[in-house]
Amino acid sequence: MLSLKSFRTLLCRVQATACRTLTTSGSQPRNAKVGFIGLGNMGGPMAENLLSQGHQVSVYDVSAEAVSRLGGLGAAPCRTPAAVAAASDQVVTMLPNSQHVQAVFAGPDGLLSAVKPGTLMVDSSTIDPAVSQEMALAAKDKSAVYMDAPVSGGVPAARGGTLTFMVGGPEEHFAAAKALLEAMGKNIVHCGDVGMGQSVKICNNMMLAISMIGAAETMNLGARLGVDPKLLAGILSTSTGRCWAIDTYNPVPGVFDNVPSSNNYQGGFGTALMCKDLGLAQSAAAATDSATPLGGAALQIYRLLVNHGLGQLDFSAVYKYISERQ
C-alpha cells in the first residue's frame, strides 16, 4: 500500500504528465503569450481576435499608427521583432513578401536573434515555399519551430475569425499550431511539410485571380448590355457561373456593401500583392513544367493594373480597369 507521501508524489507526476499531454495535443490556454508581427488589413484583425480570446499579445509593425491602435486595445507594443520574440512563447507573422519575412526572422533585431527554445513561430504570409523551408531550418538551429500557414478568406474572414489556414510543418507540432490558429480561423488544414501550405496558397490565389478577372469581364459585359448589376450578380450567384468573386466579393461598386469595390477599392487584398502571388505561381509552374496559360494571362493583366497606378487598390479593381477601357 502506498504511503500518503508516495501517493502525493505519484499524483503530482500524473498531473504533470496530463499538463504535457494537454499542451502537445493542442489545447490553447487562455492568457498565452503570443507575439504578432504585421498589422495590416489582414494582420490587424487577426491580432485583435487573439486579444479577444484573452491572450497576452505583443505586437510589432513598421507602422507606428498600427502598433498604437493595437496598444489601445490591450496589446503590448514592441520596438523590434526581437523584442516580440523575447516576450512570447508563440509568434504569428503576416507580412507582404519573402523579403519581409527574411528580414523579420533573420535580419538585425529579427525574431531569431532573441527567440526562446521551444517557441512556435507560425508565418501566415504568402511567400516562396523555398523561403519558408529556409526559415524553418534557421529556426531549428535555435531549437524553435517554424511552420508556414498562409490564409484564405480575405479581410471579412480575418475580422470574423473564420479564415482558412493552410499549414505546412512537422505533424507532431500541428496540434499546437491548430490550437493557436483557431483563435483566428475556422478551417485549419495540415497540408504536409514546411512549404506545402505556401504551395496550396499560391494555387488558390492563381485560381482567385483568374476568377476575379472573369467576374469583372462578365459584370462589365452585362452592364454594357444594359443589365442591372445587382440582378446579374443575383442570377450568377445561383447559376453555373457562381464563384466567390461573384457571390461574396463582387467587383462592381454598389452590388454588395462592406466590400472594397463599394469603398473605392480601399482595404482588402492589394493588387500589387496579387501580382506578387501570381508571380510565385508562375515560378512554380516553370519549375514543375506545368501549363498555366490563364495563370500567365492573369499575371500580365495584374501587372498592367500595377503599371497604371492601381497597385495599392484591392485586387477587385480589375473591374475598374476593364470597365474604363474604351
mmCIF file of C-alpha atoms in Angstrom:
data_model
loop_
_atom_site.group_PDB
_atom_site.id
_atom_site.type_symbol
_atom_site.label_atom_id
_atom_site.label_comp_id
_atom_site.label_asym_id
_atom_site.label_seq_id
_atom_site.Cartn_x
_atom_site.Cartn_y
_atom_site.Cartn_z
ATOM 1 C CA MET A 1 0.000 0.000 0.000
ATOM 2 C CA LEU A 2 1.281 3.489 -0.909
ATOM 3 C CA SER A 3 2.158 5.873 1.886
ATOM 4 C CA LEU A 4 0.494 9.284 1.856
ATOM 5 C CA LYS A 5 3.789 10.868 0.752
ATOM 6 C CA SER A 6 4.222 8.376 -2.089
ATOM 7 C CA PHE A 7 0.626 8.888 -3.179
ATOM 8 C CA ARG A 8 1.111 12.653 -3.333
ATOM 9 C CA THR A 9 4.309 12.219 -5.350
ATOM 10 C CA LEU A 10 2.509 9.920 -7.796
ATOM 11 C CA LEU A 11 -0.402 12.360 -8.075
ATOM 12 C CA CYS A 12 1.966 15.224 -8.923
ATOM 13 C CA ARG A 13 3.595 13.125 -11.647
ATOM 14 C CA VAL A 14 0.206 12.236 -13.139
ATOM 15 C CA GLN A 15 -0.859 15.888 -13.128
ATOM 16 C CA ALA A 16 2.409 16.955 -14.765
ATOM 17 C CA THR A 17 2.007 14.315 -17.452
ATOM 18 C CA ALA A 18 -1.573 15.429 -18.051
ATOM 19 C CA CYS A 19 -0.416 19.030 -18.493
ATOM 20 C CA ARG A 20 2.243 17.998 -21.003
ATOM 21 C CA THR A 21 -0.280 15.900 -22.900
ATOM 22 C CA LEU A 22 -2.748 18.790 -22.940
ATOM 23 C CA THR A 23 -0.119 21.088 -24.422
ATOM 24 C CA THR A 24 1.080 18.732 -27.144
ATOM 25 C CA SER A 25 -2.469 17.732 -28.029
ATOM 26 C CA GLY A 26 -3.138 21.335 -28.968
ATOM 27 C CA SER A 27 -5.245 22.788 -26.175
ATOM 28 C CA GLN A 28 -4.547 26.518 -26.177
ATOM 29 C CA PRO A 29 -4.617 28.053 -22.673
ATOM 30 C CA ARG A 30 -6.086 31.472 -22.247
ATOM 31 C CA ASN A 31 -3.578 34.202 -21.447
ATOM 32 C CA ALA A 32 -0.950 32.558 -23.650
ATOM 33 C CA LYS A 33 1.937 34.870 -24.520
ATOM 34 C CA VAL A 34 1.588 35.386 -28.275
ATOM 35 C CA GLY A 35 3.601 37.742 -30.452
ATOM 36 C CA PHE A 36 2.151 39.193 -33.658
ATOM 37 C CA ILE A 37 4.114 40.958 -36.384
ATOM 38 C CA GLY A 38 2.427 42.604 -39.382
ATOM 39 C CA LEU A 39 -0.682 44.605 -38.513
ATOM 40 C CA GLY A 40 -2.056 45.430 -41.960
ATOM 41 C CA ASN A 41 -5.510 44.826 -43.409
ATOM 42 C CA MET A 42 -5.315 41.131 -42.530
ATOM 43 C CA GLY A 43 -2.889 41.038 -39.622
ATOM 44 C CA GLY A 44 -4.587 43.773 -37.602
ATOM 45 C CA PRO A 45 -7.933 41.955 -37.280
ATOM 46 C CA MET A 46 -6.132 38.655 -36.644
ATOM 47 C CA ALA A 47 -4.234 40.185 -33.723
ATOM 48 C CA GLU A 48 -7.479 41.669 -32.407
ATOM 49 C CA ASN A 49 -9.049 38.210 -32.387
ATOM 50 C CA LEU A 50 -6.146 36.874 -30.339
ATOM 51 C CA LEU A 51 -6.747 39.670 -27.842
ATOM 52 C CA SER A 52 -10.483 38.930 -27.734
ATOM 53 C CA GLN A 53 -9.656 35.314 -26.856
ATOM 54 C CA GLY A 54 -7.841 36.508 -23.750
ATOM 55 C CA HIS A 55 -4.253 36.073 -24.910
ATOM 56 C CA GLN A 56 -1.398 38.358 -23.915
ATOM 57 C CA VAL A 57 -0.337 39.783 -27.262
ATOM 58 C CA SER A 58 2.908 41.627 -28.033
ATOM 59 C CA VAL A 59 2.905 43.426 -31.385
ATOM 60 C CA TYR A 60 5.280 44.990 -33.885
ATOM 61 C CA ASP A 61 4.789 46.698 -37.239
ATOM 62 C CA VAL A 62 6.699 49.270 -39.276
ATOM 63 C CA SER A 63 3.589 51.447 -38.913
ATOM 64 C CA ALA A 64 3.661 53.193 -35.539
ATOM 65 C CA GLU A 65 -0.011 54.028 -36.020
ATOM 66 C CA ALA A 66 -0.938 50.350 -36.367
ATOM 67 C CA VAL A 67 1.055 49.448 -33.258
ATOM 68 C CA SER A 68 -0.560 52.289 -31.307
ATOM 69 C CA ARG A 69 -4.047 51.169 -32.344
ATOM 70 C CA LEU A 70 -3.444 47.621 -31.118
ATOM 71 C CA GLY A 71 -1.842 49.003 -27.985
ATOM 72 C CA GLY A 72 -5.085 50.856 -27.318
ATOM 73 C CA LEU A 73 -6.893 47.534 -27.468
ATOM 74 C CA GLY A 74 -4.648 45.946 -24.862
ATOM 75 C CA ALA A 75 -1.643 44.662 -26.823
ATOM 76 C CA ALA A 76 1.923 45.324 -25.659
ATOM 77 C CA PRO A 77 3.798 47.459 -28.240
ATOM 78 C CA CYS A 78 7.333 46.340 -29.143
ATOM 79 C CA ARG A 79 10.068 48.265 -30.943
ATOM 80 C CA THR A 80 11.633 45.321 -32.779
ATOM 81 C CA PRO A 81 10.822 41.751 -33.825
ATOM 82 C CA ALA A 82 13.481 40.627 -31.335
ATOM 83 C CA ALA A 83 11.502 42.269 -28.525
ATOM 84 C CA VAL A 84 8.418 40.375 -29.653
ATOM 85 C CA ALA A 85 10.343 37.093 -29.559
ATOM 86 C CA ALA A 86 11.689 37.784 -26.079
ATOM 87 C CA ALA A 87 8.172 38.426 -24.758
ATOM 88 C CA SER A 88 6.424 35.485 -26.443
ATOM 89 C CA ASP A 89 6.080 31.715 -26.334
ATOM 90 C CA GLN A 90 4.333 31.677 -29.727
ATOM 91 C CA VAL A 91 4.633 34.113 -32.627
ATOM 92 C CA VAL A 92 2.442 34.773 -35.676
ATOM 93 C CA THR A 93 3.660 36.821 -38.639
ATOM 94 C CA MET A 94 1.619 38.282 -41.505
ATOM 95 C CA LEU A 95 3.935 40.066 -43.957
ATOM 96 C CA PRO A 96 3.806 41.238 -47.592
ATOM 97 C CA ASN A 97 6.519 39.135 -49.267
ATOM 98 C CA SER A 98 9.512 36.820 -48.958
ATOM 99 C CA GLN A 99 11.991 39.652 -48.370
ATOM 100 C CA HIS A 100 9.953 40.976 -45.445
ATOM 101 C CA VAL A 101 9.796 37.510 -43.895
ATOM 102 C CA GLN A 102 13.562 37.047 -44.219
ATOM 103 C CA ALA A 103 14.176 40.459 -42.639
ATOM 104 C CA VAL A 104 11.744 39.942 -39.743
ATOM 105 C CA PHE A 105 13.062 36.476 -38.926
ATOM 106 C CA ALA A 106 16.754 36.615 -39.764
ATOM 107 C CA GLY A 107 17.648 40.311 -40.027
ATOM 108 C CA PRO A 108 19.246 42.525 -37.379
ATOM 109 C CA ASP A 109 16.979 42.542 -34.311
ATOM 110 C CA GLY A 110 14.968 39.779 -36.003
ATOM 111 C CA LEU A 111 12.941 37.116 -34.273
ATOM 112 C CA LEU A 112 15.701 34.530 -34.451
ATOM 113 C CA SER A 113 18.128 36.801 -32.621
ATOM 114 C CA ALA A 114 16.087 36.522 -29.408
ATOM 115 C CA VAL A 115 13.749 33.564 -29.852
ATOM 116 C CA LYS A 116 13.428 31.235 -26.864
ATOM 117 C CA PRO A 117 13.957 27.492 -27.295
ATOM 118 C CA GLY A 118 10.666 25.723 -27.914
ATOM 119 C CA THR A 119 8.912 28.783 -29.351
ATOM 120 C CA LEU A 120 6.328 28.026 -32.033
ATOM 121 C CA MET A 121 6.534 30.519 -34.916
ATOM 122 C CA VAL A 122 3.752 30.494 -37.498
ATOM 123 C CA ASP A 123 4.127 32.582 -40.646
ATOM 124 C CA SER A 124 0.841 33.403 -42.364
ATOM 125 C CA SER A 125 2.412 35.418 -45.181
ATOM 126 C CA THR A 126 2.175 34.191 -48.778
ATOM 127 C CA ILE A 127 5.768 33.693 -49.911
ATOM 128 C CA ASP A 128 8.084 31.437 -51.895
ATOM 129 C CA PRO A 129 7.910 27.901 -50.408
ATOM 130 C CA ALA A 130 11.727 27.745 -50.548
ATOM 131 C CA VAL A 131 11.943 30.741 -48.201
ATOM 132 C CA SER A 132 9.618 29.007 -45.731
ATOM 133 C CA GLN A 133 11.928 25.999 -45.786
ATOM 134 C CA GLU A 134 14.940 28.271 -45.276
ATOM 135 C CA MET A 135 13.334 29.926 -42.240
ATOM 136 C CA ALA A 136 12.362 26.532 -40.802
ATOM 137 C CA LEU A 137 15.999 25.394 -40.869
ATOM 138 C CA ALA A 138 17.149 28.648 -39.266
ATOM 139 C CA ALA A 139 14.517 28.250 -36.528
ATOM 140 C CA LYS A 140 15.591 24.663 -35.909
ATOM 141 C CA ASP A 141 19.129 25.895 -35.292
ATOM 142 C CA LYS A 142 17.660 27.988 -32.458
ATOM 143 C CA SER A 143 15.666 25.000 -31.073
ATOM 144 C CA ALA A 144 12.453 26.708 -32.180
ATOM 145 C CA VAL A 145 9.707 25.537 -34.551
ATOM 146 C CA TYR A 146 8.691 27.323 -37.768
ATOM 147 C CA MET A 147 5.517 26.478 -39.677
ATOM 148 C CA ASP A 148 4.003 28.176 -42.714
ATOM 149 C CA ALA A 149 0.269 28.840 -42.550
ATOM 150 C CA PRO A 150 -0.948 31.204 -45.286
ATOM 151 C CA VAL A 151 -4.601 32.169 -45.161
ATOM 152 C CA SER A 152 -7.656 32.443 -47.359
ATOM 153 C CA GLY A 153 -10.912 34.279 -46.809
ATOM 154 C CA GLY A 154 -9.974 37.922 -47.133
ATOM 155 C CA VAL A 155 -10.485 40.800 -44.729
ATOM 156 C CA PRO A 156 -14.093 39.854 -43.818
ATOM 157 C CA ALA A 157 -12.924 36.426 -42.650
ATOM 158 C CA ALA A 158 -9.969 37.968 -40.813
ATOM 159 C CA ARG A 159 -12.362 40.232 -38.937
ATOM 160 C CA GLY A 160 -14.832 37.436 -38.259
ATOM 161 C CA GLY A 161 -12.216 34.915 -37.181
ATOM 162 C CA THR A 162 -13.281 32.491 -39.926
ATOM 163 C CA LEU A 163 -10.089 32.296 -42.002
ATOM 164 C CA THR A 164 -8.846 29.112 -43.618
ATOM 165 C CA PHE A 165 -5.231 28.305 -42.706
ATOM 166 C CA MET A 166 -3.153 26.051 -44.965
ATOM 167 C CA VAL A 167 -0.454 24.728 -42.656
ATOM 168 C CA GLY A 168 2.911 23.280 -43.579
ATOM 169 C CA GLY A 169 5.197 21.824 -40.936
ATOM 170 C CA PRO A 170 6.017 18.848 -38.727
ATOM 171 C CA GLU A 171 2.932 16.788 -37.951
ATOM 172 C CA GLU A 172 3.925 16.499 -34.288
ATOM 173 C CA HIS A 173 3.555 20.276 -33.902
ATOM 174 C CA PHE A 174 0.346 20.676 -35.884
ATOM 175 C CA ALA A 175 -1.962 20.270 -32.888
ATOM 176 C CA ALA A 176 -0.292 23.170 -31.089
ATOM 177 C CA ALA A 177 -0.385 25.310 -34.231
ATOM 178 C CA LYS A 178 -4.053 24.470 -34.774
ATOM 179 C CA ALA A 179 -4.935 25.465 -31.231
ATOM 180 C CA LEU A 180 -3.261 28.843 -31.768
ATOM 181 C CA LEU A 181 -4.821 29.425 -35.188
ATOM 182 C CA GLU A 182 -8.327 28.520 -34.034
ATOM 183 C CA ALA A 183 -8.440 31.903 -32.301
ATOM 184 C CA MET A 184 -8.312 33.474 -35.766
ATOM 185 C CA GLY A 185 -9.768 30.907 -38.145
ATOM 186 C CA LYS A 186 -12.403 28.290 -38.762
ATOM 187 C CA ASN A 187 -10.656 25.823 -41.064
ATOM 188 C CA ILE A 188 -7.117 24.788 -40.165
ATOM 189 C CA VAL A 189 -5.742 22.174 -42.565
ATOM 190 C CA HIS A 190 -2.401 20.379 -42.360
ATOM 191 C CA CYS A 191 -1.036 20.265 -45.902
ATOM 192 C CA GLY A 192 2.254 18.476 -45.288
ATOM 193 C CA ASP A 193 5.843 19.508 -44.626
ATOM 194 C CA VAL A 194 7.081 23.103 -44.376
ATOM 195 C CA GLY A 195 6.367 24.905 -47.650
ATOM 196 C CA MET A 196 3.307 22.863 -48.563
ATOM 197 C CA GLY A 197 0.982 25.465 -47.073
ATOM 198 C CA GLN A 198 2.555 28.020 -49.398
ATOM 199 C CA SER A 199 2.210 25.650 -52.358
ATOM 200 C CA VAL A 200 -1.509 25.258 -51.736
ATOM 201 C CA LYS A 201 -1.955 29.002 -51.217
ATOM 202 C CA ILE A 202 -0.314 30.076 -54.477
ATOM 203 C CA CYS A 203 -2.536 27.588 -56.320
ATOM 204 C CA ASN A 204 -5.575 29.088 -54.575
ATOM 205 C CA ASN A 205 -4.582 32.665 -55.398
ATOM 206 C CA MET A 206 -3.938 31.859 -59.041
ATOM 207 C CA MET A 207 -7.477 30.475 -59.220
ATOM 208 C CA LEU A 208 -8.800 33.510 -57.331
ATOM 209 C CA ALA A 209 -7.159 35.968 -59.728
ATOM 210 C CA ILE A 210 -8.457 34.113 -62.777
ATOM 211 C CA SER A 211 -11.994 34.020 -61.370
ATOM 212 C CA MET A 212 -11.908 37.705 -60.382
ATOM 213 C CA ILE A 213 -10.888 38.679 -63.915
ATOM 214 C CA GLY A 214 -13.707 36.507 -65.264
ATOM 215 C CA ALA A 215 -16.171 38.099 -62.848
ATOM 216 C CA ALA A 216 -15.028 41.587 -63.858
ATOM 217 C CA GLU A 217 -15.323 40.856 -67.582
ATOM 218 C CA THR A 218 -18.739 39.268 -67.122
ATOM 219 C CA MET A 219 -20.142 42.080 -64.976
ATOM 220 C CA ASN A 220 -18.780 44.697 -67.384
ATOM 221 C CA LEU A 221 -20.337 42.953 -70.382
ATOM 222 C CA GLY A 222 -23.670 42.761 -68.566
ATOM 223 C CA ALA A 223 -23.532 46.467 -67.702
ATOM 224 C CA ARG A 224 -22.814 47.426 -71.325
ATOM 225 C CA LEU A 225 -25.741 45.249 -72.412
ATOM 226 C CA GLY A 226 -27.956 47.214 -70.050
ATOM 227 C CA VAL A 227 -28.388 44.520 -67.374
ATOM 228 C CA ASP A 228 -28.767 45.768 -63.800
ATOM 229 C CA PRO A 229 -25.573 44.705 -61.927
ATOM 230 C CA LYS A 230 -27.432 43.507 -58.819
ATOM 231 C CA LEU A 231 -29.808 41.465 -60.939
ATOM 232 C CA LEU A 232 -26.937 39.908 -62.872
ATOM 233 C CA ALA A 233 -24.974 39.160 -59.717
ATOM 234 C CA GLY A 234 -28.015 37.531 -58.151
ATOM 235 C CA ILE A 235 -28.605 35.286 -61.152
ATOM 236 C CA LEU A 236 -24.943 34.338 -61.477
ATOM 237 C CA SER A 237 -24.852 33.531 -57.768
ATOM 238 C CA THR A 238 -27.475 30.823 -58.265
ATOM 239 C CA SER A 239 -26.286 29.599 -61.655
ATOM 240 C CA THR A 240 -23.345 27.724 -63.088
ATOM 241 C CA GLY A 241 -21.231 30.885 -63.163
ATOM 242 C CA ARG A 242 -21.288 31.123 -59.387
ATOM 243 C CA CYS A 243 -17.949 31.828 -57.656
ATOM 244 C CA TRP A 244 -16.652 33.745 -54.619
ATOM 245 C CA ALA A 245 -15.755 36.744 -56.772
ATOM 246 C CA ILE A 246 -19.419 36.981 -57.784
ATOM 247 C CA ASP A 247 -21.473 35.993 -54.745
ATOM 248 C CA THR A 248 -19.281 37.302 -51.894
ATOM 249 C CA TYR A 249 -16.714 39.820 -53.154
ATOM 250 C CA ASN A 250 -18.343 41.288 -56.239
ATOM 251 C CA PRO A 251 -16.050 43.770 -58.014
ATOM 252 C CA VAL A 252 -18.852 46.150 -59.088
ATOM 253 C CA PRO A 253 -19.421 49.130 -56.777
ATOM 254 C CA GLY A 254 -22.813 49.049 -55.071
ATOM 255 C CA VAL A 255 -23.642 45.382 -55.601
ATOM 256 C CA PHE A 256 -22.623 44.499 -52.024
ATOM 257 C CA ASP A 257 -21.949 46.662 -49.019
ATOM 258 C CA ASN A 258 -18.823 46.141 -46.911
ATOM 259 C CA VAL A 259 -16.583 45.008 -49.763
ATOM 260 C CA PRO A 260 -13.717 47.069 -51.209
ATOM 261 C CA SER A 261 -15.476 47.744 -54.534
ATOM 262 C CA SER A 262 -18.097 49.744 -52.639
ATOM 263 C CA ASN A 263 -15.386 51.690 -50.807
ATOM 264 C CA ASN A 264 -13.411 52.994 -53.794
ATOM 265 C CA TYR A 265 -11.482 49.685 -53.760
ATOM 266 C CA GLN A 266 -9.830 50.603 -50.471
ATOM 267 C CA GLY A 267 -8.793 47.913 -47.992
ATOM 268 C CA GLY A 268 -8.889 44.234 -48.799
ATOM 269 C CA PHE A 269 -6.120 42.426 -50.682
ATOM 270 C CA GLY A 270 -3.897 44.729 -52.694
ATOM 271 C CA THR A 271 -3.467 44.424 -56.454
ATOM 272 C CA ALA A 272 0.322 44.559 -56.037
ATOM 273 C CA LEU A 273 0.148 41.643 -53.609
ATOM 274 C CA MET A 274 -1.960 39.640 -56.036
ATOM 275 C CA CYS A 275 0.591 40.402 -58.739
ATOM 276 C CA LYS A 276 3.323 39.103 -56.417
ATOM 277 C CA ASP A 277 1.399 35.878 -55.716
ATOM 278 C CA LEU A 278 0.776 35.298 -59.415
ATOM 279 C CA GLY A 279 4.496 35.691 -59.975
ATOM 280 C CA LEU A 280 5.134 32.989 -57.361
ATOM 281 C CA ALA A 281 2.620 30.736 -59.106
ATOM 282 C CA GLN A 282 4.316 31.225 -62.464
ATOM 283 C CA SER A 283 7.721 30.491 -60.977
ATOM 284 C CA ALA A 284 6.320 27.278 -59.520
ATOM 285 C CA ALA A 285 4.706 26.423 -62.858
ATOM 286 C CA ALA A 286 8.029 26.873 -64.646
ATOM 287 C CA ALA A 287 9.859 24.770 -62.058
ATOM 288 C CA THR A 288 7.356 21.918 -62.399
ATOM 289 C CA ASP A 289 6.786 22.236 -66.159
ATOM 290 C CA SER A 290 3.073 22.934 -65.547
ATOM 291 C CA ALA A 291 0.940 24.559 -68.233
ATOM 292 C CA THR A 292 -0.848 27.603 -66.787
ATOM 293 C CA PRO A 293 -1.957 29.758 -69.728
ATOM 294 C CA LEU A 294 -4.720 31.503 -67.788
ATOM 295 C CA GLY A 295 -2.438 31.985 -64.794
ATOM 296 C CA GLY A 296 0.130 33.609 -67.075
ATOM 297 C CA ALA A 297 -2.510 35.842 -68.644
ATOM 298 C CA ALA A 298 -3.767 36.823 -65.179
ATOM 299 C CA LEU A 299 -0.240 37.855 -64.178
ATOM 300 C CA GLN A 300 0.064 40.092 -67.255
ATOM 301 C CA ILE A 301 -3.304 41.723 -66.534
ATOM 302 C CA TYR A 302 -2.420 42.446 -62.913
ATOM 303 C CA ARG A 303 0.935 43.830 -63.988
ATOM 304 C CA LEU A 304 -0.977 46.250 -66.219
ATOM 305 C CA LEU A 305 -3.041 47.344 -63.224
ATOM 306 C CA VAL A 306 0.096 47.994 -61.183
ATOM 307 C CA ASN A 307 1.663 49.921 -64.089
ATOM 308 C CA HIS A 308 -1.496 52.039 -64.306
ATOM 309 C CA GLY A 309 -1.164 53.097 -60.667
ATOM 310 C CA LEU A 310 -3.735 50.703 -59.208
ATOM 311 C CA GLY A 311 -1.300 48.604 -57.177
ATOM 312 C CA GLN A 312 -2.497 49.856 -53.784
ATOM 313 C CA LEU A 313 -6.163 49.244 -54.543
ATOM 314 C CA ASP A 314 -7.917 45.971 -53.799
ATOM 315 C CA PHE A 315 -7.399 43.331 -56.469
ATOM 316 C CA SER A 316 -11.093 43.557 -57.423
ATOM 317 C CA ALA A 317 -10.119 46.894 -59.023
ATOM 318 C CA VAL A 318 -9.544 44.836 -62.153
ATOM 319 C CA TYR A 319 -13.209 45.720 -62.831
ATOM 320 C CA LYS A 320 -12.348 49.413 -62.643
ATOM 321 C CA TYR A 321 -9.535 48.886 -65.138
ATOM 322 C CA ILE A 322 -11.661 46.820 -67.549
ATOM 323 C CA SER A 323 -14.821 48.929 -67.324
ATOM 324 C CA GLU A 324 -12.990 52.192 -68.010
ATOM 325 C CA ARG A 325 -11.365 50.893 -71.180
ATOM 326 C CA GLN A 326 -12.957 52.159 -74.403
#
